[in-house]
PDB file of C-alpha atoms in Angstrom:
ATOM      1  CA  MET A1259      89.506  80.867 129.285  1.00  0.00           C
ATOM      2  CA  SER A1260      89.029  84.471 130.422  1.00  0.00           C
ATOM      3  CA  LEU A1261      87.942  87.227 128.027  1.00  0.00           C
ATOM      4  CA  LYS A1262      91.380  88.869 128.277  1.00  0.00           C
ATOM      5  CA  ALA A1263      93.219  85.632 127.410  1.00  0.00           C
ATOM      6  CA  GLY A1264      90.810  85.067 124.509  1.00  0.00           C
ATOM      7  CA  LEU A1265      91.429  88.584 123.193  1.00  0.00           C
ATOM      8  CA  GLU A1266      95.200  88.080 123.440  1.00  0.00           C
ATOM      9  CA  LYS A1267      94.945  84.813 121.489  1.00  0.00           C
ATOM     10  CA  PHE A1268      92.817  86.529 118.844  1.00  0.00           C
ATOM     11  CA  GLN A1269      95.318  89.392 118.621  1.00  0.00           C
ATOM     12  CA  SER A1270      98.225  86.926 118.195  1.00  0.00           C
ATOM     13  CA  ALA A1271      96.313  85.090 115.451  1.00  0.00           C
ATOM     14  CA  ILE A1272      95.625  88.353 113.581  1.00  0.00           C
ATOM     15  CA  ILE A1273      99.284  89.450 113.910  1.00  0.00           C
ATOM     16  CA  SER A1274     100.448  86.048 112.570  1.00  0.00           C
ATOM     17  CA  ALA A1275      97.981  86.131 109.653  1.00  0.00           C
ATOM     18  CA  VAL A1276      98.991  89.672 108.646  1.00  0.00           C
ATOM     19  CA  SER A1277     102.727  88.875 108.958  1.00  0.00           C
ATOM     20  CA  LEU A1278     102.314  85.748 106.809  1.00  0.00           C
ATOM     21  CA  SER A1279     100.358  87.649 104.141  1.00  0.00           C
ATOM     22  CA  VAL A1280     103.065  90.358 103.958  1.00  0.00           C
ATOM     23  CA  LEU A1281     105.785  87.671 103.690  1.00  0.00           C
ATOM     24  CA  TYR A1282     103.812  85.846 100.979  1.00  0.00           C
ATOM     25  CA  ALA A1283     103.391  89.130  99.064  1.00  0.00           C
ATOM     26  CA  LEU A1284     107.177  89.651  99.279  1.00  0.00           C
ATOM     27  CA  TYR A1285     107.730  86.096  98.023  1.00  0.00           C
ATOM     28  CA  LEU A1286     105.462  86.770  95.017  1.00  0.00           C
ATOM     29  CA  VAL A1287     107.120  90.123  94.260  1.00  0.00           C
ATOM     30  CA  PHE A1288     110.692  88.791  94.380  1.00  0.00           C
ATOM     31  CA  MET A1289     110.411  85.101  93.458  1.00  0.00           C
ATOM     32  CA  VAL A1290     107.354  84.684  91.214  1.00  0.00           C
ATOM     33  CA  VAL A1291     106.722  87.873  89.225  1.00  0.00           C
ATOM     34  CA  PRO A1292     108.927  88.108  86.098  1.00  0.00           C
ATOM     35  CA  ASN A1293     111.080  91.145  85.313  1.00  0.00           C
ATOM     36  CA  GLU A1294     109.180  93.880  83.515  1.00  0.00           C
ATOM     37  CA  ARG A1295     110.553  94.199  79.953  1.00  0.00           C
ATOM     38  CA  VAL A1296     111.228  97.968  79.826  1.00  0.00           C
ATOM     39  CA  MET A1297     111.987  99.024  83.410  1.00  0.00           C
ATOM     40  CA  GLY A1298     113.608  95.826  84.651  1.00  0.00           C
ATOM     41  CA  PRO A1299     113.809  94.939  88.386  1.00  0.00           C
ATOM     42  CA  ILE A1300     112.869  98.456  89.572  1.00  0.00           C
ATOM     43  CA  GLN A1301     109.251  97.780  88.529  1.00  0.00           C
ATOM     44  CA  ARG A1302     109.022  95.500  91.606  1.00  0.00           C
ATOM     45  CA  ILE A1303     108.772  98.668  93.734  1.00  0.00           C
ATOM     46  CA  PHE A1304     105.328  99.182  92.166  1.00  0.00           C
ATOM     47  CA  TYR A1305     103.630  96.472  94.304  1.00  0.00           C
ATOM     48  CA  PHE A1306     104.582  97.900  97.706  1.00  0.00           C
ATOM     49  CA  HIS A1307     104.489 101.505  96.454  1.00  0.00           C
ATOM     50  CA  VAL A1308     100.834 101.263  95.336  1.00  0.00           C
ATOM     51  CA  GLY A1309      99.948  99.054  98.330  1.00  0.00           C
ATOM     52  CA  SER A1310     101.337 101.693 100.719  1.00  0.00           C
ATOM     53  CA  ALA A1311      99.439 104.442  98.879  1.00  0.00           C
ATOM     54  CA  VAL A1312      96.156 102.506  99.233  1.00  0.00           C
ATOM     55  CA  ALA A1313      96.921 101.862 102.940  1.00  0.00           C
ATOM     56  CA  CYS A1314      97.561 105.601 103.332  1.00  0.00           C
ATOM     57  CA  TYR A1315      94.187 106.464 101.707  1.00  0.00           C
ATOM     58  CA  CYS A1316      92.427 103.978 104.035  1.00  0.00           C
ATOM     59  CA  ALA A1317      94.156 105.606 107.033  1.00  0.00           C
ATOM     60  CA  ALA A1318      92.923 109.012 105.820  1.00  0.00           C
ATOM     61  CA  GLY A1319      89.398 107.538 105.655  1.00  0.00           C
ATOM     62  CA  ILE A1320      89.706 106.359 109.269  1.00  0.00           C
ATOM     63  CA  VAL A1321      91.030 109.812 110.276  1.00  0.00           C
ATOM     64  CA  LEU A1322      87.892 111.307 108.685  1.00  0.00           C
ATOM     65  CA  LEU A1323      85.615 108.816 110.458  1.00  0.00           C
ATOM     66  CA  GLY A1324      87.288 109.375 113.852  1.00  0.00           C
ATOM     67  CA  SER A1325      87.295 113.159 113.432  1.00  0.00           C
ATOM     68  CA  LEU A1326      83.621 113.352 112.431  1.00  0.00           C
ATOM     69  CA  MET A1327      82.613 111.006 115.249  1.00  0.00           C
ATOM     70  CA  TYR A1328      84.615 113.053 117.756  1.00  0.00           C
ATOM     71  CA  LEU A1329      83.088 116.342 116.580  1.00  0.00           C
ATOM     72  CA  ALA A1330      79.594 114.809 116.754  1.00  0.00           C
ATOM     73  CA  THR A1331      79.893 113.089 120.146  1.00  0.00           C
ATOM     74  CA  ARG A1332      82.966 114.698 121.868  1.00  0.00           C
ATOM     75  CA  ASN A1333      83.929 111.197 122.964  1.00  0.00           C
ATOM     76  CA  ILE A1334      87.739 111.246 123.328  1.00  0.00           C
ATOM     77  CA  LYS A1335      87.987 107.576 122.228  1.00  0.00           C
ATOM     78  CA  HIS A1336      87.037 108.662 118.699  1.00  0.00           C
ATOM     79  CA  ASP A1337      89.862 111.200 118.784  1.00  0.00           C
ATOM     80  CA  TYR A1338      92.258 108.384 119.742  1.00  0.00           C
ATOM     81  CA  LEU A1339      91.141 106.529 116.618  1.00  0.00           C
ATOM     82  CA  SER A1340      91.784 109.606 114.494  1.00  0.00           C
ATOM     83  CA  HIS A1341      95.174 110.113 116.191  1.00  0.00           C
ATOM     84  CA  ALA A1342      96.209 106.478 115.619  1.00  0.00           C
ATOM     85  CA  ALA A1343      95.144 106.565 111.965  1.00  0.00           C
ATOM     86  CA  ALA A1344      96.987 109.861 111.380  1.00  0.00           C
ATOM     87  CA  GLU A1345     100.215 108.378 112.753  1.00  0.00           C
ATOM     88  CA  VAL A1346      99.942 105.188 110.682  1.00  0.00           C
ATOM     89  CA  GLY A1347      98.826 107.251 107.666  1.00  0.00           C
ATOM     90  CA  LEU A1348     101.997 109.360 107.928  1.00  0.00           C
ATOM     91  CA  LEU A1349     104.078 106.160 108.019  1.00  0.00           C
ATOM     92  CA  PHE A1350     102.513 104.753 104.815  1.00  0.00           C
ATOM     93  CA  CYS A1351     102.503 108.192 103.159  1.00  0.00           C
ATOM     94  CA  THR A1352     106.274 108.476 103.828  1.00  0.00           C
ATOM     95  CA  ILE A1353     106.871 104.967 102.427  1.00  0.00           C
ATOM     96  CA  THR A1354     104.885 105.804  99.268  1.00  0.00           C
ATOM     97  CA  LEU A1355     106.659 109.107  98.779  1.00  0.00           C
ATOM     98  CA  ILE A1356     110.203 107.750  99.263  1.00  0.00           C
ATOM     99  CA  SER A1357     109.678 104.563  97.217  1.00  0.00           C
ATOM    100  CA  GLY A1358     108.074 106.685  94.480  1.00  0.00           C
ATOM    101  CA  MET A1359     111.036 109.077  94.465  1.00  0.00           C
ATOM    102  CA  ILE A1360     113.501 106.182  94.149  1.00  0.00           C
ATOM    103  CA  TRP A1361     111.442 104.770  91.284  1.00  0.00           C
ATOM    104  CA  GLY A1362     111.238 108.238  89.710  1.00  0.00           C
ATOM    105  CA  LYS A1363     115.011 108.648  89.831  1.00  0.00           C
ATOM    106  CA  SER A1364     115.414 105.326  88.033  1.00  0.00           C
ATOM    107  CA  ALA A1365     112.586 105.699  85.517  1.00  0.00           C
ATOM    108  CA  TRP A1366     112.505 109.468  84.829  1.00  0.00           C
ATOM    109  CA  ASN A1367     115.994 110.478  86.010  1.00  0.00           C
ATOM    110  CA  THR A1368     114.550 112.906  88.560  1.00  0.00           C
ATOM    111  CA  TRP A1369     113.686 112.545  92.268  1.00  0.00           C
ATOM    112  CA  PHE A1370     110.741 114.918  92.069  1.00  0.00           C
ATOM    113  CA  ASP A1371     108.983 116.930  89.372  1.00  0.00           C
ATOM    114  CA  TRP A1372     106.977 119.962  90.474  1.00  0.00           C
ATOM    115  CA  ARG A1373     104.905 119.882  87.254  1.00  0.00           C
ATOM    116  CA  GLU A1374     103.651 116.376  87.968  1.00  0.00           C
ATOM    117  CA  PRO A1375     100.148 116.607  89.574  1.00  0.00           C
ATOM    118  CA  ARG A1376     100.177 113.319  91.496  1.00  0.00           C
ATOM    119  CA  LEU A1377     103.593 113.923  93.048  1.00  0.00           C
ATOM    120  CA  VAL A1378     102.690 117.451  94.128  1.00  0.00           C
ATOM    121  CA  THR A1379      99.260 116.514  95.542  1.00  0.00           C
ATOM    122  CA  PHE A1380     100.760 113.503  97.338  1.00  0.00           C
ATOM    123  CA  LEU A1381     103.425 115.733  98.864  1.00  0.00           C
ATOM    124  CA  LEU A1382     100.586 118.013 100.002  1.00  0.00           C
ATOM    125  CA  LEU A1383      98.895 115.024 101.681  1.00  0.00           C
ATOM    126  CA  TRP A1384     102.209 114.124 103.397  1.00  0.00           C
ATOM    127  CA  ILE A1385     102.600 117.733 104.650  1.00  0.00           C
ATOM    128  CA  ILE A1386      99.043 117.679 106.087  1.00  0.00           C
ATOM    129  CA  PHE A1387      99.636 114.311 107.807  1.00  0.00           C
ATOM    130  CA  PHE A1388     102.991 115.550 109.134  1.00  0.00           C
ATOM    131  CA  SER A1389     101.402 118.805 110.418  1.00  0.00           C
ATOM    132  CA  LEU A1390      98.584 116.836 112.025  1.00  0.00           C
ATOM    133  CA  ASN A1391     101.052 114.619 113.926  1.00  0.00           C
ATOM    134  CA  LEU A1392     103.285 117.564 114.815  1.00  0.00           C
ATOM    135  CA  PHE A1393     100.260 119.530 116.034  1.00  0.00           C
ATOM    136  CA  ARG A1394      99.291 116.712 118.405  1.00  0.00           C
ATOM    137  CA  THR A1395     102.734 116.705 120.033  1.00  0.00           C
ATOM    138  CA  LEU A1396     102.519 120.410 120.895  1.00  0.00           C
ATOM    139  CA  GLY A1397     100.066 120.424 123.749  1.00  0.00           C
ATOM    140  CA  ASP A1398      97.421 118.736 125.836  1.00  0.00           C
ATOM    141  CA  PRO A1399      95.791 116.078 123.594  1.00  0.00           C
ATOM    142  CA  ASP A1400      92.334 116.583 125.127  1.00  0.00           C
ATOM    143  CA  ARG A1401      92.389 120.316 124.420  1.00  0.00           C
ATOM    144  CA  MET A1402      93.774 119.916 120.906  1.00  0.00           C
ATOM    145  CA  ALA A1403      91.272 117.257 119.806  1.00  0.00           C
ATOM    146  CA  ARG A1404      88.830 119.705 118.161  1.00  0.00           C
ATOM    147  CA  GLN A1405      91.462 121.479 116.044  1.00  0.00           C
ATOM    148  CA  ALA A1406      93.151 118.148 115.202  1.00  0.00           C
ATOM    149  CA  SER A1407      89.776 116.830 114.001  1.00  0.00           C
ATOM    150  CA  ALA A1408      89.432 119.779 111.620  1.00  0.00           C
ATOM    151  CA  LEU A1409      92.934 119.137 110.260  1.00  0.00           C
ATOM    152  CA  GLY A1410      92.095 115.425 110.022  1.00  0.00           C
ATOM    153  CA  ILE A1411      89.051 116.185 107.863  1.00  0.00           C
ATOM    154  CA  LEU A1412      91.273 118.326 105.624  1.00  0.00           C
ATOM    155  CA  SER A1413      93.741 115.432 105.209  1.00  0.00           C
ATOM    156  CA  ALA A1414      90.929 113.111 104.098  1.00  0.00           C
ATOM    157  CA  LEU A1415      89.590 115.727 101.664  1.00  0.00           C
ATOM    158  CA  THR A1416      93.037 115.804 100.017  1.00  0.00           C
ATOM    159  CA  VAL A1417      92.781 112.106  99.064  1.00  0.00           C
ATOM    160  CA  PRO A1418      90.290 112.568  96.161  1.00  0.00           C
ATOM    161  CA  LEU A1419      92.530 115.380  94.926  1.00  0.00           C
ATOM    162  CA  VAL A1420      95.505 112.962  94.844  1.00  0.00           C
ATOM    163  CA  VAL A1421      93.497 110.158  93.202  1.00  0.00           C
ATOM    164  CA  PHE A1422      91.893 112.328  90.509  1.00  0.00           C
ATOM    165  CA  SER A1423      94.865 114.648  89.954  1.00  0.00           C
ATOM    166  CA  VAL A1424      96.021 112.456  87.061  1.00  0.00           C
ATOM    167  CA  LYS A1425      92.634 112.907  85.379  1.00  0.00           C
ATOM    168  CA  LEU A1426      92.967 116.691  85.380  1.00  0.00           C
ATOM    169  CA  LEU A1427      95.759 116.736  82.803  1.00  0.00           C
ATOM    170  CA  PRO A1428      96.240 114.681  79.616  1.00  0.00           C
ATOM    171  CA  GLN A1429      98.517 111.630  79.936  1.00  0.00           C
ATOM    172  CA  SER A1430     101.073 113.290  77.614  1.00  0.00           C
ATOM    173  CA  ALA A1431     101.606 116.078  80.181  1.00  0.00           C
ATOM    174  CA  GLN A1432     102.375 113.654  83.027  1.00  0.00           C
ATOM    175  CA  LEU A1433     105.195 111.456  84.175  1.00  0.00           C
ATOM    176  CA  HIS A1434     103.250 109.309  86.634  1.00  0.00           C
ATOM    177  CA  PRO A1435     102.178 106.044  84.958  1.00  0.00           C
ATOM    178  CA  GLN A1436      98.506 104.980  85.068  1.00  0.00           C
ATOM    179  CA  VAL A1437      99.337 101.294  84.977  1.00  0.00           C
ATOM    180  CA  VAL A1438      96.082  99.916  86.347  1.00  0.00           C
ATOM    181  CA  GLU A1439      93.806 102.347  84.474  1.00  0.00           C
ATOM    182  CA  ASN A1440      95.553 101.468  81.194  1.00  0.00           C
ATOM    183  CA  SER A1441      95.475  97.684  81.912  1.00  0.00           C
ATOM    184  CA  GLY A1442      99.265  97.705  81.868  1.00  0.00           C
ATOM    185  CA  LEU A1443      99.688  94.506  83.930  1.00  0.00           C
ATOM    186  CA  LYS A1444      99.698  91.837  81.219  1.00  0.00           C
ATOM    187  CA  HIS A1445     101.184  88.838  83.032  1.00  0.00           C
ATOM    188  CA  PRO A1446      98.669  87.089  85.378  1.00  0.00           C
ATOM    189  CA  THR A1447     101.234  86.922  88.223  1.00  0.00           C
ATOM    190  CA  TYR A1448     101.505  90.748  88.104  1.00  0.00           C
ATOM    191  CA  TRP A1449      97.837  90.969  89.107  1.00  0.00           C
ATOM    192  CA  THR A1450      98.153  88.327  91.846  1.00  0.00           C
ATOM    193  CA  ALA A1451     101.204  90.061  93.350  1.00  0.00           C
ATOM    194  CA  PHE A1452      99.540  93.465  92.963  1.00  0.00           C
ATOM    195  CA  PHE A1453      96.290  92.555  94.724  1.00  0.00           C
ATOM    196  CA  LEU A1454      97.982  90.471  97.411  1.00  0.00           C
ATOM    197  CA  SER A1455     100.512  93.233  98.236  1.00  0.00           C
ATOM    198  CA  MET A1456      97.705  95.776  98.386  1.00  0.00           C
ATOM    199  CA  ALA A1457      95.562  93.533 100.641  1.00  0.00           C
ATOM    200  CA  ALA A1458      98.521  92.638 102.905  1.00  0.00           C
ATOM    201  CA  LEU A1459      99.627  96.259 103.393  1.00  0.00           C
ATOM    202  CA  THR A1460      96.049  97.435 103.964  1.00  0.00           C
ATOM    203  CA  ALA A1461      95.587  94.672 106.574  1.00  0.00           C
ATOM    204  CA  LEU A1462      98.895  95.693 108.197  1.00  0.00           C
ATOM    205  CA  GLN A1463      97.675  99.278 108.273  1.00  0.00           C
ATOM    206  CA  PHE A1464      94.431  98.272 110.054  1.00  0.00           C
ATOM    207  CA  LEU A1465      96.431  96.165 112.531  1.00  0.00           C
ATOM    208  CA  LEU A1466      98.857  99.016 113.324  1.00  0.00           C
ATOM    209  CA  ILE A1467      95.972 101.478 113.792  1.00  0.00           C
ATOM    210  CA  TRP A1468      94.248  99.042 116.143  1.00  0.00           C
ATOM    211  CA  LEU A1469      97.439  98.511 118.194  1.00  0.00           C
ATOM    212  CA  ARG A1470      98.121 102.281 118.322  1.00  0.00           C
ATOM    213  CA  TRP A1471      94.518 102.928 119.363  1.00  0.00           C
ATOM    214  CA  ARG A1472      94.816 100.369 122.167  1.00  0.00           C
ATOM    215  CA  ILE A1473      98.023 102.033 123.403  1.00  0.00           C
ATOM    216  CA  ALA A1474      96.326 105.448 123.489  1.00  0.00           C
ATOM    217  CA  ALA A1475      93.325 104.049 125.379  1.00  0.00           C
ATOM    218  CA  LEU A1476      95.575 102.180 127.876  1.00  0.00           C
ATOM    219  CA  GLU A1477      97.729 105.270 128.466  1.00  0.00           C
ATOM    220  CA  ARG A1478      94.591 107.300 129.090  1.00  0.00           C
ATOM    221  CA  THR A1479      93.362 104.732 131.642  1.00  0.00           C
ATOM    222  CA  LYS A1480      96.743 104.764 133.421  1.00  0.00           C
ATOM    223  CA  ASN A1481      96.895 108.565 133.556  1.00  0.00           C
ATOM    224  CA  ALA A1482      93.279 109.015 134.683  1.00  0.00           C
TER     225      ALA A1482
ATOM    226  CA  MET B 612     119.867  85.026  74.795  1.00  0.00           C
ATOM    227  CA  PRO B 613     116.515  86.755  74.081  1.00  0.00           C
ATOM    228  CA  GLU B 614     116.712  90.471  73.333  1.00  0.00           C
ATOM    229  CA  ALA B 615     114.276  91.407  76.133  1.00  0.00           C
ATOM    230  CA  ILE B 616     116.571  89.946  78.785  1.00  0.00           C
ATOM    231  CA  GLU B 617     119.672  91.570  77.295  1.00  0.00           C
ATOM    232  CA  SER B 618     118.096  95.043  77.291  1.00  0.00           C
ATOM    233  CA  VAL B 619     116.793  94.970  80.907  1.00  0.00           C
ATOM    234  CA  PRO B 620     118.449  97.871  82.759  1.00  0.00           C
ATOM    235  CA  ASN B 621     120.394  97.117  85.948  1.00  0.00           C
ATOM    236  CA  THR B 622     118.169  98.809  88.533  1.00  0.00           C
ATOM    237  CA  PHE B 623     118.843  96.404  91.417  1.00  0.00           C
ATOM    238  CA  PRO B 624     120.587  99.036  93.611  1.00  0.00           C
ATOM    239  CA  ALA B 625     117.523 101.293  93.435  1.00  0.00           C
ATOM    240  CA  LEU B 626     115.207  98.351  94.138  1.00  0.00           C
ATOM    241  CA  PHE B 627     117.344  97.357  97.129  1.00  0.00           C
ATOM    242  CA  ALA B 628     117.351 100.965  98.405  1.00  0.00           C
ATOM    243  CA  ALA B 629     113.546 101.256  98.108  1.00  0.00           C
ATOM    244  CA  TYR B 630     112.777  98.021  99.964  1.00  0.00           C
ATOM    245  CA  THR B 631     115.412  98.855 102.615  1.00  0.00           C
ATOM    246  CA  VAL B 632     113.648 102.173 103.275  1.00  0.00           C
ATOM    247  CA  ILE B 633     110.248 100.431 103.415  1.00  0.00           C
ATOM    248  CA  TRP B 634     111.428  97.799 105.924  1.00  0.00           C
ATOM    249  CA  VAL B 635     113.464 100.191 108.069  1.00  0.00           C
ATOM    250  CA  LEU B 636     110.452 102.508 108.464  1.00  0.00           C
ATOM    251  CA  LEU B 637     107.958  99.691 109.095  1.00  0.00           C
ATOM    252  CA  SER B 638     110.294  97.869 111.522  1.00  0.00           C
ATOM    253  CA  ALA B 639     111.104 101.051 113.457  1.00  0.00           C
ATOM    254  CA  TYR B 640     107.406 101.837 113.897  1.00  0.00           C
ATOM    255  CA  ILE B 641     106.486  98.261 114.887  1.00  0.00           C
ATOM    256  CA  ILE B 642     109.382  98.137 117.420  1.00  0.00           C
ATOM    257  CA  MET B 643     108.242 101.474 118.866  1.00  0.00           C
ATOM    258  CA  LEU B 644     104.657 100.168 119.255  1.00  0.00           C
ATOM    259  CA  GLY B 645     105.932  96.902 120.782  1.00  0.00           C
ATOM    260  CA  ARG B 646     108.034  98.774 123.357  1.00  0.00           C
ATOM    261  CA  ARG B 647     105.122 100.991 124.338  1.00  0.00           C
ATOM    262  CA  ILE B 648     102.805  97.989 124.749  1.00  0.00           C
ATOM    263  CA  ALA B 649     105.458  96.135 126.823  1.00  0.00           C
ATOM    264  CA  ARG B 650     105.949  99.218 129.049  1.00  0.00           C
ATOM    265  CA  LEU B 651     102.181  99.555 129.603  1.00  0.00           C
ATOM    266  CA  GLU B 652     101.857  95.845 130.397  1.00  0.00           C
ATOM    267  CA  ARG B 653     104.736  96.095 132.903  1.00  0.00           C
ATOM    268  CA  LYS B 654     102.995  99.047 134.566  1.00  0.00           C
ATOM    269  CA  GLU B 655      99.706  97.141 134.604  1.00  0.00           C
ATOM    270  CA  ARG B 656     101.348  94.099 136.241  1.00  0.00           C
ATOM    271  CA  SER B 657     103.164  96.194 138.861  1.00  0.00           C
ATOM    272  CA  GLY B 658      99.947  98.122 139.572  1.00  0.00           C
ATOM    273  CA  SER B 659      97.899  94.959 140.124  1.00  0.00           C
ATOM    274  CA  LYS B 660     100.424  93.457 142.620  1.00  0.00           C
TER     275      LYS B 660
END
């Protein structure tokens, strides 16, 4: 078996494993986990909402890694990694934001609250990811790599702000629940579904970044 | 019927909307990546002939 055929087999196996884990997470969320007593079925958004947020933070970490490596070495392959992670990060950031807004409308009777620190900081992260992707479409990717790296570092620096924003104000002044911090998941299946959804979406995020990175590298080879 | 089940609010439409958005976005992105990979592989095959 050639190296290329081996790599393709490995890629197919990874894609199958990630797809199965996402499907199993969905099965747990919809078929195993019981209805939450106060919020009802809408609480089931929580598993993919938090999973997407964690995937988005991981993507921001990869953007930071790629950007720093590009600035240190000026190797364009590192910029491709940063570019791929920024695109996938925007996808998961959008999913988190929209699913959170739908949950907010159901739970708090509002789509968005400008006084809520986590919502506002997360929107800021989405705007930075969106700007980063928009910026890359404007001109020659090789020439824009340095500026995009700087913006990429800024996006990653926003993540701690999002994570710790809920610590800045007392719980009474916030709408966003701190379910995990307050040990709010009482039923054991809540934890299983929570961790499995988070792991499955994070794995999917790594897979999508890898595929996007490969596309960028292949396109570069074709155009060279 | 237990009280907890009786008092559960009907939030299924919102749940359905949220998961529809999640799957539409994920599927659209995966299809886009798949098409780009297929196009590159076609180019690679035609280039090697």
